[in-house]
mmCIF file of C-alpha atoms in Angstrom:
data_model
loop_
_atom_site.group_PDB
_atom_site.id
_atom_site.type_symbol
_atom_site.label_atom_id
_atom_site.label_comp_id
_atom_site.label_asym_id
_atom_site.label_seq_id
_atom_site.Cartn_x
_atom_site.Cartn_y
_atom_site.Cartn_z
ATOM 1 C CA HIS A 1 0.000 0.000 0.000
ATOM 2 C CA ARG A 2 2.216 2.686 -1.313
ATOM 3 C CA PRO A 3 2.019 6.353 -0.377
ATOM 4 C CA PHE A 4 2.003 8.964 -3.084
ATOM 5 C CA SER A 5 3.120 12.535 -3.072
ATOM 6 C CA HIS A 6 2.727 15.600 -5.179
ATOM 7 C CA GLU A 7 -0.662 16.752 -6.356
ATOM 8 C CA PRO A 8 -0.797 17.223 -10.151
ATOM 9 C CA PRO A 9 -0.746 20.883 -11.252
ATOM 10 C CA TRP A 10 -4.313 20.493 -12.514
ATOM 11 C CA PRO A 11 -7.195 18.180 -11.646
ATOM 12 C CA GLY A 12 -8.016 15.542 -14.190
ATOM 13 C CA VAL A 13 -6.895 12.186 -15.466
ATOM 14 C CA VAL A 14 -3.353 10.918 -15.271
ATOM 15 C CA GLY A 15 -1.809 7.576 -16.144
ATOM 16 C CA ALA A 16 0.709 5.883 -13.889
ATOM 17 C CA VAL A 17 3.216 4.766 -16.517
ATOM 18 C CA TYR A 18 6.552 3.334 -15.359
ATOM 19 C CA LEU A 19 8.988 2.312 -18.112
ATOM 20 C CA THR A 20 11.003 -0.034 -15.923
ATOM 21 C CA ALA A 21 10.357 -3.497 -17.308
ATOM 22 C CA PRO A 22 13.297 -4.517 -19.546
ATOM 23 C CA TRP A 23 11.038 -5.845 -22.288
ATOM 24 C CA ILE A 24 9.210 -2.495 -22.416
ATOM 25 C CA GLN A 25 12.486 -0.618 -22.697
ATOM 26 C CA ARG A 26 13.666 -2.959 -25.441
ATOM 27 C CA GLY A 27 10.418 -2.443 -27.298
ATOM 28 C CA LEU A 28 10.714 1.325 -27.099
ATOM 29 C CA GLU A 29 14.295 1.274 -28.286
ATOM 30 C CA GLY A 30 13.461 -1.028 -31.148
ATOM 31 C CA SER A 31 10.194 0.456 -32.388
ATOM 32 C CA ASP A 32 10.452 4.121 -31.486
ATOM 33 C CA LYS A 33 14.056 4.813 -30.531
ATOM 34 C CA GLY A 34 13.974 8.547 -31.083
ATOM 35 C CA ARG A 35 11.086 9.126 -28.723
ATOM 36 C CA ALA A 36 12.411 6.730 -26.121
ATOM 37 C CA GLU A 37 15.687 8.642 -25.945
ATOM 38 C CA GLU A 38 13.787 11.857 -25.213
ATOM 39 C CA ARG A 39 12.473 10.452 -21.939
ATOM 40 C CA THR A 40 14.519 11.433 -18.911
ATOM 41 C CA PRO A 41 14.246 9.064 -15.923
ATOM 42 C CA THR A 42 13.358 10.897 -12.722
ATOM 43 C CA MET A 43 12.480 9.987 -9.187
ATOM 44 C CA GLY A 44 8.786 9.149 -9.171
ATOM 45 C CA GLY A 45 6.368 10.924 -6.875
ATOM 46 C CA SER A 46 5.535 7.675 -5.120
ATOM 47 C CA ASP A 47 9.237 6.993 -4.501
ATOM 48 C CA LEU A 48 9.710 10.471 -3.065
ATOM 49 C CA ALA A 49 6.715 10.097 -0.797
ATOM 50 C CA ALA A 50 7.909 6.689 0.371
ATOM 51 C CA LEU A 51 11.223 8.279 1.327
ATOM 52 C CA LEU A 52 9.416 11.065 3.151
ATOM 53 C CA LEU A 53 7.263 8.523 4.960
ATOM 54 C CA LEU A 54 10.418 6.777 6.176
ATOM 55 C CA LEU A 55 11.651 10.088 7.515
ATOM 56 C CA LEU A 56 8.397 10.856 9.293
ATOM 57 C CA LEU A 57 7.451 7.482 10.767
ATOM 58 C CA PRO A 58 8.530 6.652 14.341
ATOM 59 C CA PRO A 59 11.388 4.117 14.389
ATOM 60 C CA PRO A 60 11.044 0.546 15.659
ATOM 61 C CA GLN A 61 12.736 -0.078 18.986
ATOM 62 C CA GLY A 62 16.384 -0.971 18.626
ATOM 63 C CA SER A 63 16.711 0.154 15.026
ATOM 64 C CA SER A 64 19.823 2.298 14.656
ATOM 65 C CA PHE A 65 19.014 3.052 11.002
ATOM 66 C CA ALA A 66 15.470 4.106 11.823
ATOM 67 C CA SER A 67 16.757 6.089 14.793
ATOM 68 C CA SER A 68 19.068 8.062 12.545
ATOM 69 C CA LEU A 69 16.171 8.744 10.196
ATOM 70 C CA ALA A 70 14.017 9.884 13.098
ATOM 71 C CA SER A 71 16.672 12.294 14.290
ATOM 72 C CA SER A 72 16.843 13.732 10.774
ATOM 73 C CA SER A 73 13.061 14.085 10.586
ATOM 74 C CA ALA A 74 13.095 16.430 13.568
ATOM 75 C CA GLU A 75 14.527 19.049 11.235
ATOM 76 C CA PHE A 76 11.438 18.989 9.010
ATOM 77 C CA GLY A 77 7.899 20.247 9.513
ATOM 78 C CA ARG A 78 4.820 20.785 7.373
ATOM 79 C CA ASP A 79 5.935 24.328 6.588
ATOM 80 C CA ASP A 80 9.069 22.964 4.931
ATOM 81 C CA PHE A 81 6.942 21.672 2.054
ATOM 82 C CA PRO A 82 5.150 23.844 -0.518
ATOM 83 C CA PRO A 83 1.422 24.516 0.003
ATOM 84 C CA GLY A 84 0.513 22.341 -2.979
ATOM 85 C CA PHE A 85 2.362 19.305 -1.644
ATOM 86 C CA VAL A 86 -0.119 16.629 -0.620
ATOM 87 C CA PHE A 87 0.521 14.075 2.118
ATOM 88 C CA GLY A 88 -1.513 10.948 1.541
ATOM 89 C CA ALA A 89 -1.625 7.181 1.354
ATOM 90 C CA GLY A 90 -2.619 4.727 -1.335
ATOM 91 C CA THR A 91 -4.216 1.294 -1.550
ATOM 92 C CA SER A 92 -5.790 -0.990 -4.126
ATOM 93 C CA ALA A 93 -9.226 -2.574 -3.987
ATOM 94 C CA TYR A 94 -8.179 -6.217 -3.910
ATOM 95 C CA GLN A 95 -5.587 -5.616 -1.215
ATOM 96 C CA VAL A 96 -7.902 -3.870 1.236
ATOM 97 C CA GLU A 97 -11.607 -4.386 0.540
ATOM 98 C CA GLY A 98 -12.175 -8.084 1.134
ATOM 99 C CA ALA A 99 -15.857 -9.097 0.872
ATOM 100 C CA VAL A 100 -15.123 -10.830 -2.414
ATOM 101 C CA ASP A 101 -18.387 -12.786 -2.417
ATOM 102 C CA GLU A 102 -20.630 -10.082 -1.008
ATOM 103 C CA ASP A 103 -23.217 -7.740 -2.482
ATOM 104 C CA GLY A 104 -22.955 -8.795 -6.093
ATOM 105 C CA ARG A 105 -19.206 -8.573 -6.691
ATOM 106 C CA SER A 106 -17.946 -11.001 -9.331
ATOM 107 C CA PRO A 107 -14.503 -12.662 -9.298
ATOM 108 C CA CYS A 108 -11.508 -10.790 -10.657
ATOM 109 C CA GLY A 109 -8.241 -12.214 -11.902
ATOM 110 C CA TRP A 110 -6.671 -12.044 -8.458
ATOM 111 C CA ASP A 111 -9.395 -14.249 -6.986
ATOM 112 C CA ILE A 112 -8.563 -16.965 -9.500
ATOM 113 C CA PHE A 113 -4.817 -16.478 -9.080
ATOM 114 C CA THR A 114 -4.721 -16.629 -5.285
ATOM 115 C CA HIS A 115 -7.050 -19.619 -5.080
ATOM 116 C CA SER A 116 -4.996 -21.612 -7.587
ATOM 117 C CA GLY A 117 -2.117 -22.200 -5.166
ATOM 118 C CA LYS A 118 0.280 -19.644 -6.635
ATOM 119 C CA MET A 119 0.727 -17.605 -3.457
ATOM 120 C CA ILE A 120 3.723 -18.794 -1.455
ATOM 121 C CA ASP A 121 1.947 -18.330 1.867
ATOM 122 C CA GLY A 122 -1.475 -19.330 0.564
ATOM 123 C CA SER A 123 -2.931 -15.897 1.271
ATOM 124 C CA THR A 124 -5.928 -14.453 -0.554
ATOM 125 C CA GLY A 125 -7.816 -11.177 -0.628
ATOM 126 C CA ASP A 126 -11.034 -12.787 0.581
ATOM 127 C CA VAL A 127 -10.947 -10.710 3.762
ATOM 128 C CA ALA A 128 -7.811 -8.576 3.319
ATOM 129 C CA ALA A 129 -8.072 -5.475 5.550
ATOM 130 C CA ASP A 130 -11.875 -5.756 5.511
ATOM 131 C CA GLY A 131 -12.112 -2.243 4.137
ATOM 132 C CA TYR A 132 -15.531 -2.969 2.683
ATOM 133 C CA HIS A 133 -16.953 -3.117 6.201
ATOM 134 C CA LYS A 134 -14.471 -0.922 8.069
ATOM 135 C CA TYR A 135 -14.057 2.037 5.734
ATOM 136 C CA LYS A 136 -15.373 4.471 8.349
ATOM 137 C CA GLU A 137 -12.754 3.311 10.840
ATOM 138 C CA ASP A 138 -10.105 3.579 8.138
ATOM 139 C CA VAL A 139 -11.056 7.134 7.220
ATOM 140 C CA LYS A 140 -11.132 8.106 10.887
ATOM 141 C CA LEU A 141 -7.567 6.822 11.262
ATOM 142 C CA MET A 142 -6.522 8.732 8.139
ATOM 143 C CA SER A 143 -7.950 11.912 9.577
ATOM 144 C CA GLU A 144 -6.276 11.371 12.938
ATOM 145 C CA THR A 145 -2.980 10.719 11.137
ATOM 146 C CA GLY A 146 -3.289 14.012 9.309
ATOM 147 C CA LEU A 147 -3.537 12.648 5.789
ATOM 148 C CA GLU A 148 -4.678 15.157 3.197
ATOM 149 C CA ALA A 149 -5.472 12.690 0.420
ATOM 150 C CA TYR A 150 -6.282 9.037 -0.082
ATOM 151 C CA ARG A 151 -5.660 7.194 -3.311
ATOM 152 C CA PHE A 152 -7.768 4.065 -3.704
ATOM 153 C CA SER A 153 -8.871 1.959 -6.631
ATOM 154 C CA ILE A 154 -12.357 0.974 -7.670
ATOM 155 C CA SER A 155 -13.050 -2.703 -8.167
ATOM 156 C CA TRP A 156 -14.422 -3.041 -11.686
ATOM 157 C CA SER A 157 -15.862 -6.414 -10.598
ATOM 158 C CA ARG A 158 -17.760 -4.798 -7.745
ATOM 159 C CA LEU A 159 -19.123 -1.859 -9.701
ATOM 160 C CA ILE A 160 -19.973 -3.675 -12.956
ATOM 161 C CA PRO A 161 -19.915 -7.417 -12.198
ATOM 162 C CA ASN A 162 -20.409 -8.498 -15.817
ATOM 163 C CA GLY A 163 -17.593 -6.255 -17.011
ATOM 164 C CA ARG A 164 -20.050 -4.208 -19.047
ATOM 165 C CA GLY A 165 -23.684 -3.248 -18.817
ATOM 166 C CA ALA A 166 -25.631 -3.029 -15.584
ATOM 167 C CA VAL A 167 -24.144 -1.225 -12.593
ATOM 168 C CA ASN A 168 -24.261 -3.042 -9.259
ATOM 169 C CA PRO A 169 -26.314 -0.792 -6.918
ATOM 170 C CA LYS A 170 -24.581 -2.056 -3.777
ATOM 171 C CA GLY A 171 -21.163 -1.486 -5.272
ATOM 172 C CA LEU A 172 -22.207 2.025 -6.206
ATOM 173 C CA ILE A 173 -23.434 2.658 -2.665
ATOM 174 C CA TYR A 174 -20.141 1.462 -1.182
ATOM 175 C CA TYR A 175 -17.966 3.776 -3.245
ATOM 176 C CA ASN A 176 -20.307 6.719 -2.760
ATOM 177 C CA ASN A 177 -20.190 6.129 0.990
ATOM 178 C CA LEU A 178 -16.390 5.892 0.987
ATOM 179 C CA ILE A 179 -15.980 9.063 -1.057
ATOM 180 C CA ASN A 180 -18.483 10.950 1.074
ATOM 181 C CA GLU A 181 -16.710 9.844 4.239
ATOM 182 C CA LEU A 182 -13.398 11.110 2.891
ATOM 183 C CA VAL A 183 -14.854 14.451 1.852
ATOM 184 C CA GLN A 184 -16.540 14.903 5.232
ATOM 185 C CA HIS A 185 -13.151 14.455 6.902
ATOM 186 C CA GLY A 186 -11.453 16.921 4.587
ATOM 187 C CA ILE A 187 -9.491 14.249 2.723
ATOM 188 C CA GLN A 188 -9.118 14.472 -1.064
ATOM 189 C CA PRO A 189 -10.265 11.303 -2.841
ATOM 190 C CA HIS A 190 -7.851 10.234 -5.587
ATOM 191 C CA VAL A 191 -9.315 7.396 -7.639
ATOM 192 C CA THR A 192 -7.502 4.754 -9.667
ATOM 193 C CA LEU A 193 -9.751 3.116 -12.231
ATOM 194 C CA TYR A 194 -7.729 -0.050 -12.692
ATOM 195 C CA HIS A 195 -5.261 -1.750 -10.357
ATOM 196 C CA LEU A 196 -4.619 -5.094 -12.066
ATOM 197 C CA ASP A 197 -7.971 -6.626 -11.108
ATOM 198 C CA LEU A 198 -9.774 -7.347 -14.376
ATOM 199 C CA PRO A 199 -13.228 -8.917 -14.044
ATOM 200 C CA GLN A 200 -12.621 -12.595 -14.743
ATOM 201 C CA VAL A 201 -15.681 -12.690 -16.966
ATOM 202 C CA LEU A 202 -13.858 -10.528 -19.531
ATOM 203 C CA GLU A 203 -10.761 -12.712 -19.348
ATOM 204 C CA ASP A 204 -12.921 -15.758 -19.983
ATOM 205 C CA GLU A 205 -14.905 -14.112 -22.769
ATOM 206 C CA TYR A 206 -12.158 -12.622 -24.932
ATOM 207 C CA THR A 207 -8.804 -12.947 -23.067
ATOM 208 C CA GLY A 208 -9.063 -9.500 -21.492
ATOM 209 C CA TRP A 209 -6.199 -7.146 -22.281
ATOM 210 C CA LEU A 210 -5.050 -9.303 -25.183
ATOM 211 C CA SER A 211 -8.118 -8.249 -27.137
ATOM 212 C CA PRO A 212 -8.826 -4.783 -28.568
ATOM 213 C CA ARG A 213 -12.369 -5.241 -27.265
ATOM 214 C CA ILE A 214 -11.066 -4.239 -23.847
ATOM 215 C CA VAL A 215 -10.768 -0.614 -24.982
ATOM 216 C CA ASP A 216 -14.508 -0.048 -25.356
ATOM 217 C CA ASP A 217 -15.341 -1.920 -22.160
ATOM 218 C CA PHE A 218 -12.779 0.025 -20.150
ATOM 219 C CA ARG A 219 -14.035 3.317 -21.557
ATOM 220 C CA ALA A 220 -17.634 2.403 -20.670
ATOM 221 C CA TYR A 221 -16.569 1.458 -17.138
ATOM 222 C CA ALA A 222 -14.667 4.732 -16.761
ATOM 223 C CA ASP A 223 -17.706 6.622 -18.028
ATOM 224 C CA VAL A 224 -19.757 5.203 -15.160
ATOM 225 C CA CYS A 225 -17.092 6.210 -12.635
ATOM 226 C CA PHE A 226 -16.785 9.759 -13.973
ATOM 227 C CA ARG A 227 -20.552 10.161 -14.065
ATOM 228 C CA GLU A 228 -21.258 8.766 -10.608
ATOM 229 C CA PHE A 229 -18.278 10.092 -8.641
ATOM 230 C CA GLY A 230 -16.963 13.031 -10.630
ATOM 231 C CA ASP A 231 -18.878 15.625 -8.626
ATOM 232 C CA ARG A 232 -16.579 14.845 -5.670
ATOM 233 C CA VAL A 233 -13.492 13.375 -7.352
ATOM 234 C CA SER A 234 -11.226 15.575 -9.439
ATOM 235 C CA HIS A 235 -8.060 13.447 -9.400
ATOM 236 C CA TRP A 236 -8.096 10.271 -11.469
ATOM 237 C CA THR A 237 -5.530 7.674 -12.516
ATOM 238 C CA THR A 238 -6.428 5.396 -15.400
ATOM 239 C CA LEU A 239 -4.077 2.426 -15.026
ATOM 240 C CA ASN A 240 -1.792 1.611 -12.144
ATOM 241 C CA GLU A 241 1.641 0.506 -13.371
ATOM 242 C CA PRO A 242 0.870 -0.796 -16.867
ATOM 243 C CA ASN A 243 4.408 -2.174 -16.942
ATOM 244 C CA ILE A 244 3.320 -4.716 -14.333
ATOM 245 C CA LEU A 245 0.299 -5.525 -16.470
ATOM 246 C CA GLY A 246 2.734 -6.414 -19.230
ATOM 247 C CA VAL A 247 4.921 -8.458 -16.894
ATOM 248 C CA SER A 248 1.855 -10.564 -16.088
ATOM 249 C CA TYR A 249 2.089 -11.865 -19.660
ATOM 250 C CA ASP A 250 5.887 -12.136 -19.637
ATOM 251 C CA ASN A 251 6.824 -14.159 -16.561
ATOM 252 C CA GLY A 252 3.385 -15.099 -15.247
ATOM 253 C CA PHE A 253 4.086 -13.592 -11.846
ATOM 254 C CA PHE A 254 0.684 -11.860 -11.698
ATOM 255 C CA PRO A 255 -2.750 -12.775 -13.048
ATOM 256 C CA PRO A 256 -3.725 -13.958 -15.573
ATOM 257 C CA SER A 257 -0.352 -15.727 -15.262
ATOM 258 C CA ARG A 258 0.311 -16.225 -18.951
ATOM 259 C CA CYS A 259 3.864 -16.950 -20.090
ATOM 260 C CA SER A 260 6.021 -19.309 -22.084
ATOM 261 C CA TYR A 261 9.377 -21.051 -21.721
ATOM 262 C CA PRO A 262 12.002 -19.954 -20.752
ATOM 263 C CA PHE A 263 10.597 -16.730 -19.310
ATOM 264 C CA GLY A 264 7.847 -18.047 -17.059
ATOM 265 C CA ILE A 265 8.366 -18.116 -13.316
ATOM 266 C CA TYR A 266 5.479 -20.560 -13.011
ATOM 267 C CA ASN A 267 4.621 -23.489 -15.253
ATOM 268 C CA CYS A 268 2.215 -21.475 -17.334
ATOM 269 C CA THR A 269 -0.228 -23.512 -19.372
ATOM 270 C CA ALA A 270 -0.886 -20.730 -21.890
ATOM 271 C CA GLY A 271 0.762 -17.635 -23.263
ATOM 272 C CA ASN A 272 3.594 -16.323 -25.404
ATOM 273 C CA SER A 273 6.135 -14.240 -23.522
ATOM 274 C CA THR A 274 7.718 -13.012 -26.736
ATOM 275 C CA VAL A 275 4.584 -11.396 -28.163
ATOM 276 C CA GLU A 276 1.775 -11.018 -25.646
ATOM 277 C CA PRO A 277 3.321 -8.376 -23.341
ATOM 278 C CA TYR A 278 3.546 -5.947 -26.254
ATOM 279 C CA ILE A 279 -0.040 -6.601 -27.341
ATOM 280 C CA VAL A 280 -1.306 -6.086 -23.802
ATOM 281 C CA VAL A 281 0.520 -2.807 -23.214
ATOM 282 C CA HIS A 282 -0.519 -1.585 -26.665
ATOM 283 C CA ASN A 283 -4.170 -2.173 -25.769
ATOM 284 C CA ALA A 284 -3.625 -0.608 -22.350
ATOM 285 C CA LEU A 285 -2.264 2.561 -23.955
ATOM 286 C CA LEU A 286 -5.238 2.677 -26.323
ATOM 287 C CA ALA A 287 -7.596 2.261 -23.364
ATOM 288 C CA HIS A 288 -5.796 4.992 -21.435
ATOM 289 C CA ALA A 289 -6.041 7.359 -24.408
ATOM 290 C CA ALA A 290 -9.727 6.593 -24.904
ATOM 291 C CA VAL A 291 -10.523 7.335 -21.270
ATOM 292 C CA VAL A 292 -8.503 10.555 -21.224
ATOM 293 C CA GLU A 293 -10.318 11.727 -24.350
ATOM 294 C CA LEU A 294 -13.662 10.840 -22.751
ATOM 295 C CA TYR A 295 -12.859 12.809 -19.618
ATOM 296 C CA ARG A 296 -11.574 15.854 -21.476
ATOM 297 C CA THR A 297 -14.502 16.056 -23.867
ATOM 298 C CA LYS A 298 -17.340 15.121 -21.509
ATOM 299 C CA TYR A 299 -16.378 15.726 -17.897
ATOM 300 C CA GLN A 300 -13.370 17.984 -17.384
ATOM 301 C CA PRO A 301 -14.409 21.378 -15.995
ATOM 302 C CA VAL A 302 -13.851 24.237 -18.408
#
């Protein structure tokens, strides 16, 4: 559950794109070398905030390293950061909500992955942090901690269980309640539309991100989110770490765990590590662009 840092200079939609996976870098160099060379690696906002969190957290007993960090943190206060700097925390739906079989939610890829014996410790997100039931307690703790923003993701499977079409009323109620609770406590809601938890029904129907059909379904899902929550949410992220989405089809380390020899970490039964990661990220970029265009033309304040 990674903290994040600086508020974008304008409200709207951003994409969390990290060009760190070697196969992505190779693809950029091979297919679009000129543009790839123009990109300058920098310290990401989440990395900076994680460093700041280390400086601000109390040290464990007996930790000389943490003690040295704590002594350094005494030199810093809120006034040492610019007014626009936002202190917050971030989570993802599958890691915190739990309630995977409640109130109409359908399975996502992580449900299938964790129940197939691929987790070393056998853990699942069936209960997780029970955020679905304890969101009020969570927001209260955020407020007491002094957080100014909270980045969370919406479970596509909870909001639109069939992947497209009808909206789940109970899922809609949950996210409205969470957002309202944040606003009432003076905490900015920052919403991520997709955090690697594709509705399994879309994976089963047309192989999910491998198919260009995902673009229209993702845009329709985003349209529902903008329409239902946009009156209180002005900070949106389309896709969390699309590089990791690609890795899921390279080494099989994340759902849907597709890969091929010799790249697969697991004994994948399907996939092509040489081709599929590029197809998936291509479709993810198209989906990101479609959603940004939707927001700018239909929802972004003038």
